[in-house]
mmCIF file of C-alpha atoms in Angstrom:
data_model
loop_
_atom_site.group_PDB
_atom_site.id
_atom_site.type_symbol
_atom_site.label_atom_id
_atom_site.label_comp_id
_atom_site.label_asym_id
_atom_site.label_seq_id
_atom_site.Cartn_x
_atom_site.Cartn_y
_atom_site.Cartn_z
ATOM 1 C CA UNK L 1 6.239 -8.705 52.344
ATOM 2 C CA UNK L 2 2.510 -8.579 53.010
ATOM 3 C CA UNK L 3 0.112 -6.019 51.604
ATOM 4 C CA UNK L 4 -3.573 -5.291 52.090
ATOM 5 C CA UNK L 5 -6.173 -5.812 49.418
ATOM 6 C CA UNK L 6 -8.047 -2.529 49.364
ATOM 7 C CA UNK L 7 -11.829 -2.427 49.002
ATOM 8 C CA UNK L 8 -13.365 -0.701 46.020
ATOM 9 C CA UNK L 9 -14.933 2.736 46.374
ATOM 10 C CA UNK L 10 -18.332 1.121 45.881
ATOM 11 C CA UNK L 11 -17.719 -1.296 48.774
ATOM 12 C CA UNK L 12 -16.722 1.581 51.062
ATOM 13 C CA UNK L 13 -19.758 3.636 50.023
ATOM 14 C CA UNK L 14 -22.086 0.697 50.652
ATOM 15 C CA UNK L 15 -20.499 0.124 54.057
ATOM 16 C CA UNK L 16 -20.906 3.798 54.969
ATOM 17 C CA UNK L 17 -24.572 3.794 53.886
ATOM 18 C CA UNK L 18 -25.188 0.779 56.091
ATOM 19 C CA UNK L 19 -23.387 2.413 59.036
ATOM 20 C CA UNK L 20 -25.499 5.580 58.774
ATOM 21 C CA UNK L 21 -28.673 3.613 59.524
ATOM 22 C CA UNK L 22 -27.177 1.596 62.373
ATOM 23 C CA UNK L 23 -27.437 3.353 65.702
ATOM 24 C CA UNK L 24 -24.552 1.524 67.326
ATOM 25 C CA UNK L 25 -20.975 2.374 68.220
ATOM 26 C CA UNK L 26 -18.409 1.746 65.535
ATOM 27 C CA UNK L 27 -16.941 -1.752 65.540
ATOM 28 C CA UNK L 28 -13.225 -2.186 66.066
ATOM 29 C CA UNK L 29 -10.878 -1.632 63.134
ATOM 30 C CA UNK L 30 -10.342 -5.353 62.505
ATOM 31 C CA UNK L 31 -14.100 -5.903 62.172
ATOM 32 C CA UNK L 32 -14.401 -3.019 59.701
ATOM 33 C CA UNK L 33 -11.555 -4.471 57.628
ATOM 34 C CA UNK L 34 -13.239 -7.897 57.611
ATOM 35 C CA UNK L 35 -16.558 -6.399 56.497
ATOM 36 C CA UNK L 36 -14.846 -4.511 53.670
ATOM 37 C CA UNK L 37 -12.854 -7.530 52.564
ATOM 38 C CA UNK L 38 -9.490 -6.013 53.436
ATOM 39 C CA UNK L 39 -7.299 -9.054 53.834
ATOM 40 C CA UNK L 40 -3.582 -9.621 53.975
ATOM 41 C CA UNK L 41 -2.172 -10.910 50.733
ATOM 42 C CA UNK L 42 1.089 -12.802 50.924
ATOM 43 C CA UNK L 43 3.711 -11.527 48.478
ATOM 44 C CA UNK L 44 3.912 -14.850 46.636
ATOM 45 C CA UNK L 45 0.135 -14.839 46.080
ATOM 46 C CA UNK L 46 0.238 -11.266 44.815
ATOM 47 C CA UNK L 47 3.043 -12.167 42.376
ATOM 48 C CA UNK L 48 1.102 -15.072 40.937
ATOM 49 C CA UNK L 49 2.750 -17.695 43.115
ATOM 50 C CA UNK L 50 6.167 -17.209 41.515
ATOM 51 C CA UNK L 51 9.143 -17.588 43.843
ATOM 52 C CA UNK L 52 10.951 -14.366 44.609
ATOM 53 C CA UNK L 53 14.700 -13.790 44.474
ATOM 54 C CA UNK L 54 15.009 -15.238 47.989
ATOM 55 C CA UNK L 55 13.632 -18.586 46.862
ATOM 56 C CA UNK L 56 10.294 -18.215 48.695
#
């Protein structure tokens, strides 16, 4: 199972401050996620690399 690493409140606030001063259309959702550091985390990485009950 994959989950997203969520950005901190400070990261989101900083991003929003930056966006206020840019007079451009919003980027697509994937670009926003990249800028905020929202990345997919594999379940085995999240669990410290330990195999799960399925042997993965």
